[in-house]
């Protein structure tokens, strides 16, 4: 039997990143890139000390209980709602994520999706492709201005702040935000951002962007009651997580013209998308690609590999993984 620790790479990852893992570990990969079922994930993890996961793999008490030898779960994502961190603590398992490396790329996409939504880019492109464009007219696909408008940000972490910078400094937007904790005065003034209550954020924003982590508290943070507070001319953009928006309520609000338009990169129960959203024209829909540039996805995969290697006690940073979620479990049990 090999003395090298075994690790599972749960989804297809860049070959050179897997090669970095092979220097230290016996690596099992998933070349088909089909997400494992829970039972298969549990089976594939048998005997493994570590796993490289994505948002598709749920690591919970059942998975951890069935694999007591597991020591490190390294997510290729900044969000980690697929991890039960309390269960990881209980089992002495280190959980890690990939913050920072995706901030600017994700903010670029959030801004692009917000602009596409405000300026009706997808809706008008579909119209053109359907061959329906037979004359120019003054108000054809007239949308809402982005420059000078009020940008509302719900969740003001790293990505929220990067979106605020783009809005305030690139587009002369008035930035308001709501967050669990208020930013310090220096950061607020650098971003030209004003802290407001959630109701005021909903009422005042011309373009509302959601960038908060998903948790039991943020489930359906934007539902029918919140949508009812928004301006009928407003747009809503969700690049955070499915489940933060009540997708059924949003589809109804869009169909009724309760708000002007929405841009969604994430969905409740994705990759399934609520069919009601597919049938309303005033929504731009993308398949969870906010961090998807080659450079950023490579940086995420490499940071996840760094975490796995160091977490399992190898490489120059042995025992000191760069971005732990629950560093309290360190040093790990043998
Ligand atoms: C990931 C994301 O690509 O980092 C996150 O939290 O949502 C995306 O950047 C996705 O979660 C796959 O793991």
Coordinates of C-alpha atoms and ligand atoms in Angstrom, one line a residue:
X1 CA 0.0 0.0 0.0
X2 CA 1.2 3.5 -0.9
X3 CA 2.5 5.7 2.0
X4 CA 1.5 8.8 0.1
X5 CA -1.8 10.3 1.2
X6 CA -4.7 10.0 -1.1
X7 CA -6.8 13.0 -2.3
X8 CA -9.9 13.3 -4.4
X9 CA -10.2 16.0 -7.0
X10 CA -14.0 16.0 -7.3
X11 CA -14.4 17.8 -10.6
X12 CA -12.2 18.4 -13.7
X13 CA -9.4 20.8 -12.9
X14 CA -6.5 22.1 -15.0
X15 CA -3.9 19.3 -15.6
X16 CA -1.0 21.3 -14.3
X17 CA -2.8 22.0 -11.1
X18 CA -3.5 18.3 -10.7
X19 CA 0.2 17.6 -11.4
X20 CA 1.1 19.9 -8.5
X21 CA -1.0 17.6 -6.3
X22 CA 0.6 14.5 -7.7
X23 CA 4.0 15.6 -6.4
X24 CA 2.7 14.9 -2.9
X25 CA -0.4 12.7 -3.1
X26 CA -2.0 9.8 -4.8
X27 CA -4.7 11.6 -6.8
X28 CA -8.1 10.3 -7.9
X29 CA -9.7 12.6 -10.5
X30 CA -13.2 12.8 -12.0
X31 CA -12.4 13.1 -15.8
X32 CA -16.1 13.0 -16.7
X33 CA -16.6 16.1 -14.7
X34 CA -20.1 14.9 -13.7
X35 CA -20.9 15.8 -10.1
X36 CA -20.9 12.8 -7.8
X37 CA -24.0 11.8 -6.0
X38 CA -23.8 11.9 -2.2
X39 CA -23.3 8.1 -2.1
X40 CA -20.6 8.2 -4.7
X41 CA -18.8 11.1 -3.1
X42 CA -18.8 9.2 0.2
X43 CA -17.5 6.1 -1.6
X44 CA -14.8 8.0 -3.5
X45 CA -13.6 9.7 -0.4
X46 CA -12.9 6.4 1.4
X47 CA -9.3 6.4 2.5
X48 CA -8.6 9.9 1.2
X49 CA -7.0 12.5 3.5
X50 CA -8.1 15.5 1.4
X51 CA -10.5 16.7 -1.3
X52 CA -10.6 19.5 -3.8
X53 CA -14.2 20.4 -4.2
X54 CA -16.4 23.0 -5.9
X55 CA -19.8 24.4 -4.9
X56 CA -21.4 21.2 -6.3
X57 CA -20.0 19.0 -3.6
X58 CA -21.8 19.1 -0.2
X59 CA -19.5 18.3 2.6
X60 CA -21.7 17.6 5.7
X61 CA -21.8 15.5 8.8
X62 CA -22.8 12.4 6.9
X63 CA -19.9 12.7 4.4
X64 CA -17.5 13.5 7.3
X65 CA -18.8 10.8 9.6
X66 CA -18.4 8.2 6.8
X67 CA -14.8 9.3 6.2
X68 CA -13.1 9.8 9.6
X69 CA -9.7 9.8 7.9
X70 CA -10.5 13.0 6.0
X71 CA -8.5 16.0 7.1
X72 CA -8.8 18.8 4.6
X73 CA -11.6 19.9 2.3
X74 CA -10.5 22.7 -0.1
X75 CA -13.2 24.5 -2.0
X76 CA -12.4 26.1 -5.4
X77 CA -14.8 29.0 -4.6
X78 CA -15.0 31.9 -2.2
X79 CA -18.5 30.9 -1.1
X80 CA -18.6 27.8 1.1
X81 CA -22.3 27.3 1.8
X82 CA -21.7 23.7 0.4
X83 CA -19.6 23.1 3.6
X84 CA -21.1 22.4 7.0
X85 CA -18.3 24.3 8.8
X86 CA -19.6 23.3 12.3
X87 CA -19.5 19.6 11.3
X88 CA -15.9 20.2 9.9
X89 CA -15.0 21.7 13.3
X90 CA -16.5 18.7 15.1
X91 CA -14.6 16.2 13.0
X92 CA -11.4 18.2 13.2
X93 CA -11.4 18.8 9.4
X94 CA -9.8 21.9 7.9
X95 CA -12.0 23.7 5.4
X96 CA -10.5 26.3 3.0
X97 CA -11.8 28.6 0.3
X98 CA -10.4 30.9 -2.4
X99 CA -11.0 34.6 -1.5
X100 CA -9.3 37.6 -3.1
X101 CA -8.1 36.0 -6.3
X102 CA -11.6 36.3 -7.8
X103 CA -12.7 39.6 -6.4
X104 CA -12.0 41.9 -9.4
X105 CA -13.1 39.4 -12.0
X106 CA -16.4 38.8 -10.2
X107 CA -17.0 42.5 -9.7
X108 CA -16.4 43.0 -13.5
X109 CA -19.1 40.5 -14.2
X110 CA -21.5 41.9 -11.7
X111 CA -21.1 45.3 -13.2
X112 CA -21.5 43.8 -16.8
X113 CA -24.6 41.9 -15.8
X114 CA -26.1 45.0 -14.1
X115 CA -25.4 47.1 -17.3
X116 CA -26.8 44.4 -19.6
X117 CA -29.9 44.3 -17.4
X118 CA -30.3 48.1 -17.3
X119 CA -29.7 48.5 -21.0
X120 CA -31.8 45.5 -22.1
X121 CA -28.9 43.9 -24.0
X122 CA -30.1 40.3 -23.9
X123 CA -33.7 41.1 -24.6
X124 CA -32.9 43.3 -27.6
X125 CA -30.4 40.7 -28.9
X126 CA -33.0 38.0 -28.8
X127 CA -35.4 40.2 -30.6
X128 CA -32.8 40.9 -33.3
X129 CA -32.0 37.2 -33.7
X130 CA -35.7 36.3 -34.0
X131 CA -35.7 38.6 -37.1
X132 CA -38.1 41.0 -35.6
X133 CA -36.1 44.2 -36.2
X134 CA -37.6 45.9 -39.2
X135 CA -37.4 49.6 -38.2
X136 CA -35.6 51.9 -35.8
X137 CA -37.8 53.7 -33.3
X138 CA -37.2 56.3 -30.6
X139 CA -38.1 54.3 -27.6
X140 CA -37.2 50.8 -28.9
X141 CA -35.5 48.9 -26.0
X142 CA -35.0 52.2 -24.1
X143 CA -33.7 51.2 -20.7
X144 CA -32.4 52.9 -17.6
X145 CA -29.2 54.9 -17.3
X146 CA -26.4 53.5 -15.2
X147 CA -24.1 56.5 -15.0
X148 CA -25.2 58.9 -12.3
X149 CA -27.9 56.5 -11.0
X150 CA -28.1 55.2 -7.4
X151 CA -26.3 51.9 -7.0
X152 CA -27.5 49.8 -4.1
X153 CA -25.3 47.0 -2.8
X154 CA -26.6 44.4 -0.4
X155 CA -23.5 42.7 1.2
X156 CA -20.4 44.9 1.3
X157 CA -17.5 42.5 1.5
X158 CA -14.6 42.4 -0.9
X159 CA -16.7 41.9 -4.1
X160 CA -19.3 44.4 -3.0
X161 CA -16.6 47.0 -2.4
X162 CA -15.1 46.3 -5.8
X163 CA -18.5 46.9 -7.5
X164 CA -18.9 50.1 -5.5
X165 CA -15.5 51.4 -6.7
X166 CA -16.6 50.7 -10.3
X167 CA -19.9 52.5 -9.8
X168 CA -18.6 55.5 -7.8
X169 CA -15.4 56.2 -9.7
X170 CA -16.1 54.8 -13.2
X171 CA -19.7 55.8 -13.6
X172 CA -20.4 58.7 -11.2
X173 CA -23.0 56.6 -9.4
X174 CA -24.3 57.4 -5.9
X175 CA -23.5 54.3 -3.8
X176 CA -25.6 53.1 -0.9
X177 CA -25.2 49.8 0.8
X178 CA -26.5 47.6 3.6
X179 CA -24.4 45.0 5.3
X180 CA -24.3 43.1 8.6
X181 CA -21.5 45.4 9.7
X182 CA -20.9 49.0 8.7
X183 CA -17.6 49.8 6.9
X184 CA -15.2 52.1 8.7
X185 CA -15.4 55.8 7.8
X186 CA -12.2 55.8 5.7
X187 CA -13.4 53.0 3.5
X188 CA -16.8 54.5 3.2
X189 CA -15.4 57.8 2.0
X190 CA -12.9 56.1 -0.4
X191 CA -15.9 54.3 -2.0
X192 CA -18.1 57.3 -1.7
X193 CA -20.6 54.9 -0.2
X194 CA -23.4 55.6 2.3
X195 CA -24.7 53.0 4.8
X196 CA -28.5 52.7 4.9
X197 CA -31.1 50.4 6.4
X198 CA -32.3 47.5 4.2
X199 CA -35.7 49.1 3.5
X200 CA -34.1 52.3 2.4
X201 CA -31.7 50.4 0.2
X202 CA -34.6 48.7 -1.5
X203 CA -36.6 51.9 -1.9
X204 CA -33.7 54.1 -3.1
X205 CA -31.7 51.9 -5.4
X206 CA -32.0 52.3 -9.2
X207 CA -29.8 49.3 -9.6
X208 CA -29.6 46.8 -6.7
X209 CA -26.8 44.3 -6.7
X210 CA -26.7 41.3 -4.3
X211 CA -23.3 40.2 -3.1
X212 CA -23.9 38.6 0.3
X213 CA -23.0 35.1 1.4
X214 CA -25.8 32.5 1.5
X215 CA -26.9 31.3 4.9
X216 CA -30.1 30.4 6.8
X217 CA -30.3 34.2 7.6
X218 CA -29.9 35.3 4.0
X219 CA -32.4 32.7 2.6
X220 CA -35.0 34.7 0.5
X221 CA -33.5 38.0 1.7
X222 CA -35.2 39.4 -1.4
X223 CA -38.8 38.0 -1.8
X224 CA -42.2 39.5 -2.7
X225 CA -42.2 41.9 0.3
X226 CA -38.7 43.3 -0.6
X227 CA -39.5 43.5 -4.3
X228 CA -42.6 45.5 -3.5
X229 CA -40.4 48.1 -1.9
X230 CA -38.3 48.6 -5.0
X231 CA -38.9 51.3 -7.6
X232 CA -40.8 50.1 -10.6
X233 CA -37.9 51.4 -12.8
X234 CA -35.3 49.5 -10.7
X235 CA -33.1 46.5 -11.7
X236 CA -32.0 43.6 -9.5
X237 CA -28.8 41.7 -10.1
X238 CA -27.9 38.5 -8.2
X239 CA -24.3 37.3 -8.5
X240 CA -24.2 35.9 -5.0
X241 CA -26.0 32.6 -4.5
X242 CA -29.3 31.0 -5.5
X243 CA -31.7 31.0 -2.6
X244 CA -31.0 34.6 -1.6
X245 CA -33.7 35.7 -4.0
X246 CA -37.1 34.0 -4.1
X247 CA -37.0 33.1 -7.8
X248 CA -40.7 32.5 -8.1
X249 CA -41.6 35.8 -6.5
X250 CA -39.0 37.5 -8.8
X251 CA -40.5 36.0 -11.9
X252 CA -43.9 37.2 -10.8
X253 CA -42.6 40.7 -10.1
X254 CA -40.9 40.8 -13.6
X255 CA -44.0 39.6 -15.4
X256 CA -46.1 42.2 -13.6
X257 CA -43.6 45.0 -14.3
X258 CA -43.2 45.4 -10.5
X259 CA -39.5 46.0 -11.2
X260 CA -38.0 46.8 -14.6
X261 CA -35.6 44.0 -15.1
X262 CA -33.2 41.5 -13.4
X263 CA -29.8 40.0 -14.1
X264 CA -29.2 36.5 -12.6
X265 CA -26.1 34.4 -12.5
X266 CA -27.2 32.1 -9.7
X267 CA -30.5 30.2 -9.0
X268 CA -32.3 28.3 -6.4
X269 CA -31.6 24.6 -7.1
X270 CA -29.2 25.4 -10.0
X271 CA -28.4 24.1 -12.5
X272 CA -32.2 23.9 -12.7
X273 CA -33.8 27.3 -13.4
X274 CA -37.3 28.1 -12.4
X275 CA -39.3 27.8 -15.7
X276 CA -41.2 31.0 -14.8
X277 CA -37.9 32.9 -15.2
X278 CA -37.3 31.4 -18.6
X279 CA -40.6 32.8 -19.9
X280 CA -40.2 36.5 -18.9
X281 CA -38.3 38.7 -21.4
X282 CA -36.9 41.3 -18.9
X283 CA -34.3 39.1 -17.3
X284 CA -30.7 38.3 -18.3
X285 CA -29.8 34.8 -17.4
X286 CA -26.2 33.4 -17.2
X287 CA -25.0 30.0 -15.9
X288 CA -23.0 30.9 -12.7
X289 CA -20.0 32.3 -14.5
X290 CA -19.2 35.5 -12.6
X291 CA -15.7 34.3 -11.7
X292 CA -15.2 32.6 -15.1
X293 CA -12.1 34.0 -16.8
X294 CA -9.3 31.5 -17.5
X295 CA -6.8 33.6 -15.4
X296 CA -9.1 33.7 -12.4
X297 CA -10.3 30.1 -12.6
X298 CA -6.6 29.1 -12.7
X299 CA -5.8 31.3 -9.7
X300 CA -8.7 29.8 -7.8
X301 CA -7.6 26.2 -8.6
X302 CA -4.0 27.0 -7.7
X303 CA -5.0 28.6 -4.4
X304 CA -7.2 25.6 -3.6
X305 CA -4.2 23.3 -4.4
X306 CA -1.9 25.5 -2.1
X307 CA -4.5 25.1 0.7
X308 CA -4.7 21.3 0.2
X309 CA -0.9 20.8 0.0
X310 CA -0.1 23.0 3.0
X311 CA -3.1 21.8 5.0
X312 CA -2.0 18.2 4.7
X313 CA 1.5 19.2 5.9
X314 CA 3.5 19.4 2.6
X315 CA 5.3 22.1 0.7
X316 CA 7.1 25.3 2.0
X317 CA 4.0 26.4 3.9
X318 CA 3.3 23.0 5.6
X319 CA 0.7 23.4 8.3
X320 CA 0.0 27.0 7.3
X321 CA -2.6 26.9 4.5
X322 CA -3.1 30.4 3.0
X323 CA -6.8 30.8 3.3
X324 CA -8.4 28.6 6.0
X325 CA -12.1 29.0 6.9
X326 CA -11.8 27.3 10.3
X327 CA -8.1 27.7 11.4
X328 CA -9.2 26.8 14.9
X329 CA -8.8 23.1 13.9
X330 CA -5.1 23.5 13.2
X331 CA -2.8 21.7 13.9
X332 CA -4.7 18.8 12.4
X333 CA -4.9 15.4 14.1
X334 CA -2.4 12.8 12.7
Ligands
LIG1 C1 -17.4 29.4 -8.3 C2 -18.5 31.1 -6.8 O1 -16.9 29.3 -9.6 O2 -16.5 31.4 -5.7 C3 -17.7 31.3 -5.6 O3 -18.2 31.3 -4.5 O4 -19.7 31.2 -6.8 C4 -17.8 30.8 -8.1 O5 -16.7 31.6 -8.2 C5 -18.4 28.3 -8.0 O6 -18.9 28.4 -6.7 C6 -17.8 26.9 -8.3 O7 -17.2 26.4 -7.2

